[in-house]
Coordinates of C-alpha atoms and ligand atoms in Angstrom, one line a residue:
X135 CA 0.1 0.3 0.2
X136 CA 2.8 2.3 0.4
X137 CA 5.2 1.5 -1.6
X138 CA 2.6 2.6 -4.6
X139 CA 2.2 6.2 -3.6
X140 CA 6.8 6.6 -4.5
X141 CA 5.5 4.2 -8.2
X142 CA 2.4 6.5 -8.7
X143 CA 4.7 9.8 -8.6
X144 CA 7.7 8.6 -10.5
X145 CA 5.1 7.8 -13.1
X146 CA 3.7 11.3 -12.9
X147 CA 7.0 12.8 -13.2
X148 CA 8.4 10.2 -15.8
X149 CA 5.7 11.1 -17.9
X150 CA 5.9 14.5 -18.0
X151 CA 10.1 15.0 -18.2
X152 CA 9.8 12.1 -21.0
X153 CA 9.4 14.7 -23.2
X154 CA 12.5 15.6 -26.0
X155 CA 14.7 17.7 -24.3
X156 CA 15.7 21.5 -26.3
X157 CA 19.1 22.6 -26.7
X158 CA 19.1 26.5 -27.2
X159 CA 21.4 29.4 -29.4
X160 CA 21.4 32.5 -28.5
X161 CA 21.8 35.2 -30.9
X162 CA 24.1 38.0 -32.1
X163 CA 24.4 40.7 -28.8
X164 CA 22.5 38.2 -26.8
X165 CA 23.7 35.4 -23.6
X166 CA 22.4 32.1 -23.1
X167 CA 20.3 34.0 -19.9
X168 CA 19.5 37.2 -19.7
X169 CA 15.9 37.7 -18.0
X170 CA 14.5 39.5 -21.5
X171 CA 15.7 36.9 -24.3
X172 CA 16.2 33.6 -23.7
X173 CA 15.8 33.1 -20.0
X174 CA 11.9 34.4 -21.2
X175 CA 11.8 32.0 -23.8
X176 CA 12.5 29.4 -21.4
X177 CA 10.2 29.7 -19.1
X178 CA 7.8 30.5 -21.9
X179 CA 8.9 27.2 -23.2
X180 CA 8.0 24.7 -19.7
X181 CA 4.6 25.7 -19.5
X182 CA 3.8 24.9 -23.5
X183 CA 5.7 21.9 -22.1
X184 CA 5.7 20.9 -18.7
X185 CA 8.7 19.4 -17.0
X186 CA 10.9 19.9 -20.2
X187 CA 14.5 20.5 -19.8
X188 CA 16.5 22.8 -21.4
X189 CA 19.7 23.8 -21.6
X190 CA 20.6 27.2 -23.3
X191 CA 24.2 27.4 -24.4
X192 CA 26.7 29.5 -22.5
X193 CA 29.6 30.1 -24.6
X194 CA 31.8 31.1 -22.0
X195 CA 32.4 30.9 -18.3
X196 CA 29.9 33.9 -18.0
X197 CA 27.3 35.1 -19.1
X198 CA 29.8 38.6 -20.3
X199 CA 32.0 35.9 -21.9
X200 CA 29.1 34.1 -23.5
X201 CA 27.8 37.6 -25.5
X202 CA 31.0 38.8 -26.3
X203 CA 31.9 35.2 -27.6
X204 CA 28.9 36.0 -30.1
X205 CA 31.6 38.6 -31.7
X206 CA 34.5 37.7 -30.4
X207 CA 35.3 34.0 -30.9
X208 CA 35.2 32.4 -34.2
X209 CA 32.3 29.9 -35.0
X210 CA 34.4 27.0 -35.2
X211 CA 35.8 26.9 -32.0
X212 CA 31.9 27.9 -30.4
X213 CA 30.7 25.4 -32.2
X214 CA 33.5 23.1 -30.6
X215 CA 32.3 24.4 -27.2
X216 CA 28.3 23.5 -27.9
X217 CA 29.6 19.0 -29.2
X218 CA 31.9 19.4 -25.0
X219 CA 28.5 21.1 -24.1
X220 CA 25.7 18.8 -25.0
X221 CA 28.0 15.8 -25.7
X222 CA 29.0 15.7 -21.4
X223 CA 25.2 16.4 -21.1
X224 CA 23.5 13.3 -19.3
X225 CA 20.3 14.8 -20.3
X226 CA 20.5 15.0 -23.8
X227 CA 22.2 11.1 -24.6
X228 CA 19.1 10.2 -26.4
X229 CA 19.5 12.9 -28.6
X230 CA 17.0 16.6 -28.5
X231 CA 15.6 19.7 -30.9
X232 CA 17.4 22.8 -30.9
X233 CA 16.1 26.0 -31.1
X234 CA 18.9 28.9 -32.4
X235 CA 17.6 32.8 -32.6
X236 CA 19.5 34.7 -35.5
X237 CA 23.5 33.5 -35.9
X238 CA 22.8 30.9 -33.3
X239 CA 20.8 29.9 -36.0
X240 CA 23.6 29.3 -38.6
X241 CA 25.9 27.8 -35.5
X242 CA 23.7 25.4 -35.2
X243 CA 23.1 24.4 -38.5
X244 CA 27.5 23.6 -38.2
X245 CA 26.8 22.0 -34.6
X246 CA 24.6 19.0 -37.1
X247 CA 27.0 18.6 -39.6
X248 CA 29.8 18.6 -38.0
X249 CA 29.0 16.7 -34.0
X250 CA 25.7 14.2 -35.2
X251 CA 25.8 13.0 -31.5
X252 CA 23.5 13.0 -29.8
X253 CA 21.5 13.3 -32.8
X254 CA 19.6 16.5 -33.2
X255 CA 15.5 15.4 -34.2
X256 CA 14.3 19.0 -35.4
X257 CA 16.3 22.2 -36.0
X258 CA 14.3 25.2 -35.9
X259 CA 15.9 28.6 -37.1
X260 CA 14.3 31.9 -36.0
X261 CA 15.7 34.8 -38.2
X262 CA 19.0 32.3 -39.1
X263 CA 21.3 34.2 -41.5
X264 CA 21.7 30.8 -43.8
X265 CA 23.0 32.6 -46.3
X266 CA 25.1 35.5 -44.8
X267 CA 24.3 39.1 -44.7
X268 CA 25.6 41.5 -46.5
X269 CA 24.8 44.7 -44.4
X270 CA 24.6 44.9 -40.2
X271 CA 22.0 47.5 -39.4
X272 CA 21.8 47.4 -36.0
X273 CA 24.5 45.5 -33.1
X274 CA 21.9 44.5 -30.4
X275 CA 23.9 45.9 -27.5
X276 CA 27.2 46.9 -28.2
X277 CA 28.0 50.4 -28.3
X278 CA 27.2 53.0 -31.8
X279 CA 31.1 53.5 -32.0
X280 CA 31.4 49.9 -32.1
X281 CA 28.7 49.1 -34.0
X282 CA 30.5 51.6 -36.5
X283 CA 33.2 49.8 -36.7
X284 CA 32.3 46.9 -37.4
X285 CA 30.2 47.8 -39.5
X286 CA 33.0 49.8 -41.3
X287 CA 35.9 46.4 -41.0
X288 CA 32.7 44.5 -43.0
X289 CA 31.8 46.4 -45.9
X290 CA 35.7 47.0 -46.7
X291 CA 38.2 44.3 -45.1
X292 CA 35.5 41.6 -44.3
X293 CA 37.9 38.8 -46.1
X294 CA 40.8 39.6 -44.8
X295 CA 42.6 37.6 -42.6
X296 CA 42.7 38.9 -39.4
X297 CA 39.1 39.8 -39.5
X298 CA 38.0 36.7 -40.3
X299 CA 39.8 35.8 -37.2
X300 CA 38.2 38.3 -35.5
X301 CA 35.1 38.6 -35.9
X302 CA 32.5 36.7 -36.2
X303 CA 30.6 38.4 -38.3
X304 CA 32.8 38.7 -41.4
X305 CA 32.8 34.1 -41.4
X306 CA 29.5 34.7 -42.6
X307 CA 30.1 38.3 -44.6
X308 CA 28.0 37.2 -48.4
X309 CA 29.3 39.4 -50.7
X310 CA 27.1 39.0 -53.5
X311 CA 29.5 41.4 -55.6
X312 CA 32.4 39.3 -55.5
X313 CA 31.2 35.1 -55.1
X314 CA 34.7 34.3 -56.5
X315 CA 36.2 36.3 -53.1
X316 CA 32.9 34.9 -50.2
X317 CA 34.2 31.4 -51.7
X318 CA 37.0 31.2 -51.4
X319 CA 37.8 34.2 -48.7
X320 CA 34.6 33.2 -45.8
X321 CA 36.4 30.6 -43.1
X322 CA 32.9 29.7 -41.4
X323 CA 29.5 30.4 -44.1
X324 CA 31.4 29.1 -47.0
X325 CA 32.8 26.2 -45.9
X326 CA 29.5 24.4 -44.2
X327 CA 27.5 25.4 -47.5
X328 CA 30.2 23.0 -49.4
X329 CA 30.7 26.2 -51.7
X330 CA 34.5 24.7 -52.5
X331 CA 34.8 21.2 -51.0
X332 CA 31.4 18.5 -51.3
X333 CA 31.7 16.7 -47.8
X334 CA 29.4 14.0 -47.5
X335 CA 29.5 13.8 -43.9
X336 CA 27.8 17.8 -43.1
X337 CA 25.1 16.5 -46.3
X338 CA 24.5 13.1 -44.2
X339 CA 24.1 15.2 -40.6
X340 CA 21.9 18.0 -42.1
X341 CA 19.4 14.6 -43.6
X342 CA 19.6 13.3 -39.7
X343 CA 17.5 16.2 -39.0
X344 CA 13.5 15.1 -39.3
X345 CA 12.4 18.4 -39.9
X346 CA 14.8 21.8 -40.4
X347 CA 12.5 24.5 -39.9
X348 CA 13.0 28.2 -41.3
X349 CA 11.6 31.1 -40.2
X350 CA 11.3 34.0 -41.2
X351 CA 10.3 37.4 -40.5
X352 CA 8.6 39.1 -42.6
X353 CA 8.9 43.1 -41.5
X354 CA 12.6 42.5 -40.4
X355 CA 14.9 45.3 -41.0
X356 CA 17.9 43.8 -39.1
X357 CA 19.1 41.1 -41.1
X358 CA 19.9 41.8 -44.9
X359 CA 18.7 40.3 -47.2
X360 CA 15.8 38.7 -45.2
X361 CA 16.1 36.3 -47.9
X362 CA 18.8 34.2 -46.0
X363 CA 16.8 33.4 -43.0
X364 CA 14.4 31.0 -46.0
X365 CA 18.0 29.8 -47.0
X366 CA 17.8 32.6 -50.8
X367 CA 20.2 35.3 -51.5
X368 CA 20.4 38.0 -53.8
X369 CA 21.7 36.6 -57.0
X370 CA 25.3 36.9 -58.1
X371 CA 27.1 39.6 -59.0
X372 CA 24.2 42.5 -58.1
X373 CA 22.4 42.9 -54.5
X374 CA 18.7 44.3 -55.6
X375 CA 17.2 41.5 -56.7
X376 CA 16.9 38.2 -54.9
X377 CA 16.6 34.0 -55.2
X378 CA 14.6 31.6 -52.8
X379 CA 17.0 28.9 -52.1
X380 CA 15.3 26.6 -54.8
X381 CA 16.3 28.8 -58.0
X382 CA 20.0 28.9 -56.3
X383 CA 23.1 26.6 -57.7
X384 CA 23.1 25.3 -54.1
X385 CA 19.9 24.0 -54.7
X386 CA 19.9 23.2 -58.4
X387 CA 23.7 21.0 -57.7
X388 CA 22.4 20.1 -54.2
X389 CA 26.0 20.7 -53.2
X390 CA 24.3 20.7 -49.7
X391 CA 21.7 18.1 -49.5
X392 CA 19.1 20.3 -49.6
X393 CA 17.0 18.9 -52.7
X394 CA 16.7 16.1 -51.0
X395 CA 15.5 17.5 -48.1
X396 CA 12.6 19.4 -49.5
X397 CA 12.1 16.3 -51.7
X398 CA 11.4 14.6 -48.3
X399 CA 9.5 17.4 -47.5
X400 CA 11.7 18.2 -43.9
X401 CA 12.2 21.1 -45.3
X402 CA 9.5 23.7 -43.8
X403 CA 9.1 27.2 -43.9
X404 CA 7.3 29.7 -41.9
X405 CA 6.9 32.9 -41.8
X406 CA 5.5 35.4 -39.3
X407 CA 4.8 39.1 -39.3
X408 CA 7.1 41.3 -37.4
X409 CA 10.5 42.8 -36.7
X410 CA 13.6 40.1 -36.1
X411 CA 13.1 37.6 -33.3
X412 CA 9.5 39.7 -32.6
X413 CA 7.2 36.4 -32.4
X414 CA 3.9 35.8 -30.9
X415 CA 4.2 33.0 -28.4
X416 CA 0.6 31.9 -29.4
X417 CA 2.1 31.8 -33.0
X418 CA 5.5 30.0 -32.0
X419 CA 3.3 27.8 -29.6
X420 CA 0.5 27.2 -32.8
X421 CA 3.3 26.4 -35.6
X422 CA 6.1 25.0 -34.4
X423 CA 6.3 23.9 -30.9
X424 CA 2.9 21.3 -31.4
X425 CA 4.0 20.3 -34.4
X426 CA 7.8 20.1 -33.8
X427 CA 8.6 19.9 -30.7
X428 CA 6.1 17.7 -28.8
X429 CA 7.3 14.0 -29.6
Ligands
LIG658 C1 9.0 25.1 -14.3 O1 7.4 24.9 -14.2 C2 7.4 24.6 -13.1 C3 5.3 24.9 -13.3 O2 4.8 23.8 -13.2 C4 8.2 24.7 -11.9 O3 7.6 24.5 -10.9 C5 9.8 24.5 -12.2 O4 10.3 26.0 -11.0 C6 9.7 25.4 -13.7 N1 11.4 25.5 -13.7 C7 11.6 26.6 -14.7 C8 13.2 26.0 -15.4 O5 10.8 27.4 -14.8
LIG659 C1 37.1 39.5 -57.1 O1 37.4 39.0 -56.1 C2 39.0 38.5 -56.3 C3 39.6 38.1 -55.4 O2 40.1 39.6 -53.7 C4 39.6 39.5 -57.2 O3 40.8 38.7 -57.7 C5 38.6 39.7 -58.5 O4 39.5 40.8 -59.6 C6 37.2 40.3 -57.6 N1 35.9 40.2 -59.3 C7 35.5 41.3 -59.1 C8 34.3 41.1 -60.2 O5 35.4 42.0 -58.5
LIG660 C1 4.7 43.4 -43.3 O1 5.2 42.6 -43.8 C2 4.3 42.2 -45.1 C3 4.8 41.2 -45.8 O2 5.7 41.3 -46.4 C4 3.7 43.1 -45.5 O3 2.7 42.6 -46.2 C5 3.1 43.9 -44.2 O4 2.5 45.3 -44.9 C6 4.1 44.5 -43.9 N1 3.4 44.8 -42.1 C7 4.4 45.9 -41.9 C8 3.4 46.8 -40.5 O5 5.3 46.5 -41.5

């Protein structure tokens, strides 16, 4: 009789913890844990999916270091750190769903391509820049002076060696006026997009996702061009007209396996009104949580 109670409790709590755990990666100028950003999202996730385990990645020993690393630690090193965090988290051994915000979305995509175990199941890209950016009108929490400096650097020197090594945003700077230069000198994006060499592990690992969900913000004034949130970009050679992923050579030649994923219905393209990262929780619950995060 007495023994029945703990068993019952075990079942109840065990049941709520069955939800697939979630890993989140913050955007530029943000950190793992601010109350007003990912801290709040973590809370909301816990309300929408009772008891869900959430690991909001902190890249560095402190929140401040985490924020700085979003500007100054090469993405490859950040991804290596993230891979170690995920591998050593016992809650994630059976796999996890991932939500990346802004640049955190392309970093999580790189993570699944480079660090396939434990398995990532669904990848939710919230305003990510999978074809890079050409323009940086806003640097989040950095001062105007620092922001101006970064912009000038990106406009004039993004592909110079030391800039690639010291400024994260340079590694996904995509100058459509000179695609050759971008492919040759981008030390992160050109690599994970298989622009120079075809890394077949990247294809296999990316295709191991159940779904790759790309959320675009229809009224985004931060990300240029906004098409990059759906893996589109400017047509090569100019910076006015854009093309969709499906119109790009990356897709037609299927260098990253995305065409095959689309044919298998693994790619999901969602749009929501609002500026960068401004979404309604109701919308997120109905369109993301219910279909992809409650399995
Ligand atoms: C999650 O919600 C439960 C109540 O449903 C609460 O007891 C718990 O502290 C919450 N955890 C987090 C991390 O917010
Ligand atoms: C593109 O960049 C390369 C390498 O920096 C340079 O040699 C080439 O002339 C550039 N092409 C154009 C069209 O500007
Ligand atoms: C947001 O973008 C959509 C789609 O492009 C457009 O129809 C709508 O008018 C825009 N809303 C605002 C407030 O600019």
